[in-house]
Coordinates of C-alpha atoms and ligand atoms in Angstrom, one line a residue:
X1 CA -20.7 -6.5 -5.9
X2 CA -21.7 -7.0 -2.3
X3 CA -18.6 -5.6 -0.8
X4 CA -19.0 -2.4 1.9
X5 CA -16.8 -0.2 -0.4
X6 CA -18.4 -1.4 -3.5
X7 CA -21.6 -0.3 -2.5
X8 CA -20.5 3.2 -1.2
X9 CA -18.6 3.8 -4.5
X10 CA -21.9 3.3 -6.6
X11 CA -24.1 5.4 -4.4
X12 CA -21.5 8.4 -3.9
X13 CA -19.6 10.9 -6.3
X14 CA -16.4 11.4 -3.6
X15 CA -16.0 9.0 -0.5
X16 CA -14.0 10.9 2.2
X17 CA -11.1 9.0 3.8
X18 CA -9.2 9.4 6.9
X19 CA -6.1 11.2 7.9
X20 CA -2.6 10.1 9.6
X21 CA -2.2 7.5 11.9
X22 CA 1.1 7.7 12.9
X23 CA 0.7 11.4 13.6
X24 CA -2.4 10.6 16.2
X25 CA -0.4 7.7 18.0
X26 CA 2.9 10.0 18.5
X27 CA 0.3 12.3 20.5
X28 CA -1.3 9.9 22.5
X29 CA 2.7 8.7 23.8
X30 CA 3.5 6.0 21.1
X31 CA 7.2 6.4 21.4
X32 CA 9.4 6.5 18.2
X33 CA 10.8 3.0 17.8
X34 CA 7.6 1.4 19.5
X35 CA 5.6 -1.1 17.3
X36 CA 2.1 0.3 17.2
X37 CA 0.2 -2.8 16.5
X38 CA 1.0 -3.7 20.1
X39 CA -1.4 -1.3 21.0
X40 CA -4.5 -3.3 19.5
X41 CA -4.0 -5.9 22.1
X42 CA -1.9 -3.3 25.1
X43 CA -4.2 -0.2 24.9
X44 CA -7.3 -1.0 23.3
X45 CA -8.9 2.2 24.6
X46 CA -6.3 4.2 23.1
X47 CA -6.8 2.3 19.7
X48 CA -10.8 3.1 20.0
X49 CA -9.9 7.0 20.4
X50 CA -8.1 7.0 17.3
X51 CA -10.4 5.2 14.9
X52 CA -13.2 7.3 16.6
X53 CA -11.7 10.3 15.2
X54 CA -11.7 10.3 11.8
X55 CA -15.2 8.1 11.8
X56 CA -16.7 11.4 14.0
X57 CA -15.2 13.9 11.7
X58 CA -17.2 12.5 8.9
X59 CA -14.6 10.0 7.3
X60 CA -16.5 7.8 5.4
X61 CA -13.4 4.5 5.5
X62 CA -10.7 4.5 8.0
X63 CA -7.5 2.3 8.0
X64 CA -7.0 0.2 10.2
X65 CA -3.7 0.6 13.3
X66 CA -2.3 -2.5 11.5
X67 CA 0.7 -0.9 8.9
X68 CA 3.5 -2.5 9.9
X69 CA 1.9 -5.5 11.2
X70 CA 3.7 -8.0 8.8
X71 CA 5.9 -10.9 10.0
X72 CA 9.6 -8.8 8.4
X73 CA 7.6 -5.5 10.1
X74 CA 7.1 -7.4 13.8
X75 CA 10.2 -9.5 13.7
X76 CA 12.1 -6.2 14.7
X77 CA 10.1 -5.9 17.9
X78 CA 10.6 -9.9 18.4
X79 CA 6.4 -9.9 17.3
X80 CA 6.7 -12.0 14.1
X81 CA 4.7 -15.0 16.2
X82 CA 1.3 -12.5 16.8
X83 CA 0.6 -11.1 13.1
X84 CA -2.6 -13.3 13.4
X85 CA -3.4 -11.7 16.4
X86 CA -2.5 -8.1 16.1
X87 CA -4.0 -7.7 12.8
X88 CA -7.5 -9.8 13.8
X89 CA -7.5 -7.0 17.2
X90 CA -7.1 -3.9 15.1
X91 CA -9.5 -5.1 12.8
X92 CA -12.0 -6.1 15.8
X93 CA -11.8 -2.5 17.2
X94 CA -12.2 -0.7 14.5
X95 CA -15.3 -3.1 13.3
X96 CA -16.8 -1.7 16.4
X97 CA -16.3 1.5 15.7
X98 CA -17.6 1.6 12.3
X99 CA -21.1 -0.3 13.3
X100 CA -21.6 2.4 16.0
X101 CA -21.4 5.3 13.3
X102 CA -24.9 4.7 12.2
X103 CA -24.1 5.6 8.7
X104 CA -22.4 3.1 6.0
X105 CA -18.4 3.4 7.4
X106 CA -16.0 0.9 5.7
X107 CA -13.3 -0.5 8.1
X108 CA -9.7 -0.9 5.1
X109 CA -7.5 -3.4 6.9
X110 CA -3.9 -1.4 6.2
X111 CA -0.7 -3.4 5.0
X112 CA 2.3 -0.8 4.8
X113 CA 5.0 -2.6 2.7
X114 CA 7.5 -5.2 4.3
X115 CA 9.9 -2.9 4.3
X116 CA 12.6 -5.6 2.4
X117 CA 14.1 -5.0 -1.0
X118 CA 12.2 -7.7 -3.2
X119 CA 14.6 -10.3 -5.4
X120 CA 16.5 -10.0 -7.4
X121 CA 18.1 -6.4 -6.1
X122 CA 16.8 -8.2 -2.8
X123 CA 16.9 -11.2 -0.6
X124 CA 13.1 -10.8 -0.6
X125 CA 11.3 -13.7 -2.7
X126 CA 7.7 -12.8 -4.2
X127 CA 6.7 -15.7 -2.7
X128 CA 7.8 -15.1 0.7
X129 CA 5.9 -11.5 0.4
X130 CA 3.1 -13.4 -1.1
X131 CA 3.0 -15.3 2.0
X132 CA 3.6 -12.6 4.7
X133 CA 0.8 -10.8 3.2
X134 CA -1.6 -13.4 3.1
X135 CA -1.2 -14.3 6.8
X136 CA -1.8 -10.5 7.8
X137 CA -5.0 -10.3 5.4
X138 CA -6.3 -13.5 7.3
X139 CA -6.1 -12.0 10.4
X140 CA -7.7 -8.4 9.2
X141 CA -10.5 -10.9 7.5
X142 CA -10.6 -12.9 10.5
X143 CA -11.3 -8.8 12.8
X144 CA -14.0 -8.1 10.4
X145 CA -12.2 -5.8 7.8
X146 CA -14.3 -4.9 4.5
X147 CA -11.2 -4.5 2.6
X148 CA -7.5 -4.9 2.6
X149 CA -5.8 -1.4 2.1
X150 CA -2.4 -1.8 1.2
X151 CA -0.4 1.2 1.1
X152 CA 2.9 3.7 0.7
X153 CA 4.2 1.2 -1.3
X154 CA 7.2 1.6 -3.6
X155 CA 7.9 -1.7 -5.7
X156 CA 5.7 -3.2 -8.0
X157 CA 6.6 -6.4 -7.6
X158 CA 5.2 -5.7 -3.6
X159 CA 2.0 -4.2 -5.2
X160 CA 1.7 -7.5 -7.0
X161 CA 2.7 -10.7 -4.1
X162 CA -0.3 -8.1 -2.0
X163 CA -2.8 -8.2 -5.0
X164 CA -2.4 -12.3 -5.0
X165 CA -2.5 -12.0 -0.8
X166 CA -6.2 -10.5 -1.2
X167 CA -6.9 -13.1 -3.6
X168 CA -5.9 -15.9 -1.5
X169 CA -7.8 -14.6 1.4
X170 CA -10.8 -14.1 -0.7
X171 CA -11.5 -10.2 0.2
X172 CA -11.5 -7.0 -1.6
X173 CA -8.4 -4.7 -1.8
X174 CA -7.4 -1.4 -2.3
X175 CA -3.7 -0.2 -3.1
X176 CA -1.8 3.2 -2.7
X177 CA 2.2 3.6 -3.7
X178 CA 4.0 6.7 -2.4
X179 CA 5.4 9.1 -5.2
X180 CA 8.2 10.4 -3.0
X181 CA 11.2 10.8 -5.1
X182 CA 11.0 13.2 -7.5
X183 CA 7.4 12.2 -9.0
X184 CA 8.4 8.4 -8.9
X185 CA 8.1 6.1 -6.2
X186 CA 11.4 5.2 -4.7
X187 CA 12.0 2.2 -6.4
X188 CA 11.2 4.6 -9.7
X189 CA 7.2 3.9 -11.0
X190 CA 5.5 6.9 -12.5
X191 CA 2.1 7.5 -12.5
X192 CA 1.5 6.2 -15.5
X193 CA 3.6 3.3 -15.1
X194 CA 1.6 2.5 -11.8
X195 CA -1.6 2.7 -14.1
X196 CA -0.6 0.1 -16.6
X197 CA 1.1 -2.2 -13.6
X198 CA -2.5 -1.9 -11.9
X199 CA -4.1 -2.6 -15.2
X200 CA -1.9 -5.5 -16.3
X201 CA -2.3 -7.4 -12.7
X202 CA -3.4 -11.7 -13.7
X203 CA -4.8 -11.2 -9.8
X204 CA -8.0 -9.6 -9.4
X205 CA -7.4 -6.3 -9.4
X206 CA -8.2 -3.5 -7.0
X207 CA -11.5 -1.6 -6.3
X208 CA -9.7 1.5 -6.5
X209 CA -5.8 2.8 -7.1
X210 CA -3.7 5.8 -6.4
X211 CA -1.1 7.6 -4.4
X212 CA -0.8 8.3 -0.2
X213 CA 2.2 10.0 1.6
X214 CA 4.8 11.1 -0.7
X215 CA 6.0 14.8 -0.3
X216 CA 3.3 17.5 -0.2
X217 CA -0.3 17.9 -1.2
X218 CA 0.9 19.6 -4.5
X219 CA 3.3 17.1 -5.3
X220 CA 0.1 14.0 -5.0
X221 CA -2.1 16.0 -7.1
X222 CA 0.6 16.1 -9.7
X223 CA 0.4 12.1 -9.5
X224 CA -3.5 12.0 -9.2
X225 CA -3.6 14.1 -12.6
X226 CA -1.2 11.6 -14.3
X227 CA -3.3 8.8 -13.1
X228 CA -6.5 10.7 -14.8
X229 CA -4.2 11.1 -18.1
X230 CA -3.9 7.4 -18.4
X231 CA -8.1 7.4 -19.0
X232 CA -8.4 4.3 -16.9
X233 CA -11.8 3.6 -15.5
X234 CA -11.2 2.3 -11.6
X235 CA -11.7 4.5 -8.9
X236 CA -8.4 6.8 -7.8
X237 CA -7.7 7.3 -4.4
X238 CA -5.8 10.7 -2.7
X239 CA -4.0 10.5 0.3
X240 CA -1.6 13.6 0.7
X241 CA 0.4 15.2 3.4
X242 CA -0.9 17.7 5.2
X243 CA 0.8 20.8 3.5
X244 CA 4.5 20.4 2.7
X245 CA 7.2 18.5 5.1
X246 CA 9.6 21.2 6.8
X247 CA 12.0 20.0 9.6
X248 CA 11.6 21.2 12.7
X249 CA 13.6 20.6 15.4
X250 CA 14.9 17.3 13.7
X251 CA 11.9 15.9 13.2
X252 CA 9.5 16.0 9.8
X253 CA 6.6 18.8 10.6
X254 CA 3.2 19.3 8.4
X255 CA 2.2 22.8 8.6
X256 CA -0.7 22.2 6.5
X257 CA -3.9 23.8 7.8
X258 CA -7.2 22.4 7.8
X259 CA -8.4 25.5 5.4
X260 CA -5.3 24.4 3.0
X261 CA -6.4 20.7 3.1
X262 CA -10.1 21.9 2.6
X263 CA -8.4 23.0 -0.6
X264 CA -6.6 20.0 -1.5
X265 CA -9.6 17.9 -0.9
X266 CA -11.8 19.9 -4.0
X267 CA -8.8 20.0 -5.9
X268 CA -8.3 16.3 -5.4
X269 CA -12.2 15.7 -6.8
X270 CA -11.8 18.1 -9.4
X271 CA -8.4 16.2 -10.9
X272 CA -10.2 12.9 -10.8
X273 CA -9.5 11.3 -7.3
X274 CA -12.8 9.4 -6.1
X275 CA -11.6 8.5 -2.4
X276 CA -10.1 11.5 -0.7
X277 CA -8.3 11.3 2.4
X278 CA -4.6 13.2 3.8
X279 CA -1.8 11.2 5.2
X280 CA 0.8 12.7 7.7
X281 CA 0.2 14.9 9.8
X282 CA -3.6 15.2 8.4
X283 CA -5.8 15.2 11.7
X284 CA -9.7 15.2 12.4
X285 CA -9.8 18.8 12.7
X286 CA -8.5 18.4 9.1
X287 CA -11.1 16.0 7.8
X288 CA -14.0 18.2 9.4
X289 CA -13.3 20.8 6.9
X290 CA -12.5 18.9 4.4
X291 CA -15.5 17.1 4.3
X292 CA -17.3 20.7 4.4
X293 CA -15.7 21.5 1.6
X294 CA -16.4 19.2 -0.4
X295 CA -20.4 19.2 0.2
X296 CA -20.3 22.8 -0.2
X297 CA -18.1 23.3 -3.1
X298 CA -19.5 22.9 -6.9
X299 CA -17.2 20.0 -9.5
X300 CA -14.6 22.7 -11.5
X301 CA -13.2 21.5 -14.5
X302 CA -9.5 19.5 -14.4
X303 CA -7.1 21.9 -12.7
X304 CA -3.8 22.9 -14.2
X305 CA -0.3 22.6 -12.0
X306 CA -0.4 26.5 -11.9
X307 CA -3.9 26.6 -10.0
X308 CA -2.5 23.9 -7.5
X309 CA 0.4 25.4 -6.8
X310 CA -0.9 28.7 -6.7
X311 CA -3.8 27.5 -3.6
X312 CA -1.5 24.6 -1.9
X313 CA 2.1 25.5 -2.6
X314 CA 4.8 25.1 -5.3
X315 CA 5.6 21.1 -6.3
X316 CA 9.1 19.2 -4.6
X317 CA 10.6 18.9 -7.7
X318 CA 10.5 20.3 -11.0
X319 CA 9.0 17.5 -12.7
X320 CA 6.5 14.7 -12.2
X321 CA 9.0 11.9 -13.6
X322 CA 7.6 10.9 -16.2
X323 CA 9.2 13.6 -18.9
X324 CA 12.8 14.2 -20.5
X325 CA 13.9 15.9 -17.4
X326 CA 13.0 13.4 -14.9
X327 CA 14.8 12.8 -12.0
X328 CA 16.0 17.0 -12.7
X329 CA 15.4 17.8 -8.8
X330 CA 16.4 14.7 -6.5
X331 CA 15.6 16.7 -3.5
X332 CA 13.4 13.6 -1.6
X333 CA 15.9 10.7 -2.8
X334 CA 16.8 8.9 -0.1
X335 CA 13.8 9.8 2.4
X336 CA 12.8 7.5 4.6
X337 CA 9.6 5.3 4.5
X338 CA 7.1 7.1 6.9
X339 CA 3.9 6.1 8.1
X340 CA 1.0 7.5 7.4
Ligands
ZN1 ZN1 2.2 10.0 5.2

């Protein structure tokens, strides 16, 4: 195992991830609607800024600006000719970034889903996601990206055509699915459902596994502790929201404050997650004292929904999908895909 992430897994007990993307570009102007990818090439300081962010907060891996930087993703901003390019230039940055730290930083090349319905309930083919995937993991190979980081995914079949991407590109991969409606992902995995999927792959299979984005913190530490259930080996990754989504002014808001998400982050170690990270709304102020925390805070034992709930807030909905009553509270069906 030579692999950047491979070796910081075997050397460390919790790896610190990094926050939201999409959250840092809306306050540096990225206008909603605007592809952010373009930025790698357009505003390359602005790109620098962001990755800097997390990597100086203490973040030991950071994603890459490159979510939505497939060929189905760019076609709606008339970009489906520059995935090469866009993907190799986020990479390139960030590569920069992470040899300046002077500390072991992995650079995770992101791949946010498609955003098509796979066949047969969509026109989608797994070959044709096979193939988008792999030509946006050669071009995050090409920028110097330890691993592929695919993410807020909600089809397995997806999960799958990006595990046999990695493979064709030859590079380590990581892969997070968003548990967004009710305890399921939208397209209606469980937890443990993602386990066996993840388990079961014929590709090679990821260096680590778990859940980003979704509702609130709460509601992805329900998911991390079904993932532990399942006793599977592999590393589990956190990624949560920062606090729970409230609208404000039509617009989704994360109240969450970096003393809450200092919380989530032992909680998220003491339920089993090994990479720990937030998602929207999550910012470096965030990770600073999260990464405190977490140095400074003794292992607990395993704890129960009541002890989350009680530090970070009560869950979305009443169940974590995987029971009799599942489905019960269908308060997030029909959310949109965010990113992180
Ligand atoms: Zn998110």
């Amino acid at each position: 195992m030579s692999d950047a992430l491979s070796r910081l897994l075997k050397s460390r007990d919790w790896i610190l991830a990094d926050g939201a993307t999409g959250t840092t570009l809306f306050n540096m102007g990225l206008q909603s609607g605007d592809a952010p990818e373009f930025w790698n090439v357009d505003a390359p300081d602005k790109i620098r800024a962001l990755y800097s962010g997390p990597v100086d907060a203490g973040s030991d891996l950071f994603l890459t600006n490159t979510f939505g930087g497939n060929a189905a993703r760019l076609k709606l901003h008339d970009g489906q000719d520059r995935v090469g390019e866009l993907n190799r230039a986020g990479a390139e940055i960030a590569r920069e970034v992470a040899d300046r730290a002077g500390r072991p930083v992995v650079v995770a090349g992101s791949m946010g889903p498609t955003g098509e319905i796979m066949a047969p309930m969509g026109s989608l083919t797994y070959e044709a996601a096979v193939e988008m995937f792999h030509e946006q993991a050669e071009g995050l190979k090409a920028g110097g990206a330890d691993v592929l980081w695919v993410e807020t995914i909600s089809a397995a079949e997806e999960y799958q055509a990006a595990a046999a991407a990695a493979d064709l590109a030859g590079i380590p991969w990581c892969g997070t699915m968003s548990f967004d409606t009710a305890g399921r992902t939208m397209m209606g995995l469980t937890s443990a459902g993602m386990v066996d999927m993840v388990e079961a792959l014929k590709t090679t299979r990821p260096l680590a596994y778990g859940a980003n984005c979704g509702v609130g913190a709460s509601d992805l530490l329900r998911t991390v502790l079904g993932f532990a259930a399942q006793g599977s080996e592999r590393p589990i990754i956190a990624k949560g929201n920062a606090g729970i989504p409230k609208y404000v002014d039509g617009h989704i808001h994360y109240d969450g404050t970096p003393d809450l998400m200092a919380a989530y982050a032992v909680l998220a170690r003491d339920a089993g997650a090994t990479i720990i990270g937030g998602c929207c709304g999550t910012t470096p102020e965030h990770l600073v004292a999260m990464r405190a925390a977490l140095e400074t805070t003794a292992p607990a034992p395993r704890p129960t929904l009541d002890q989350i709930a009680a530090r970070l807030g009560g869950f979305s909905s009443a169940a974590d999908g995987t029971g009799a009553d599942a489905g019960a509270a269908g308060a997030a069906r029909g959310r949109r895909r965010r990113r992180g």
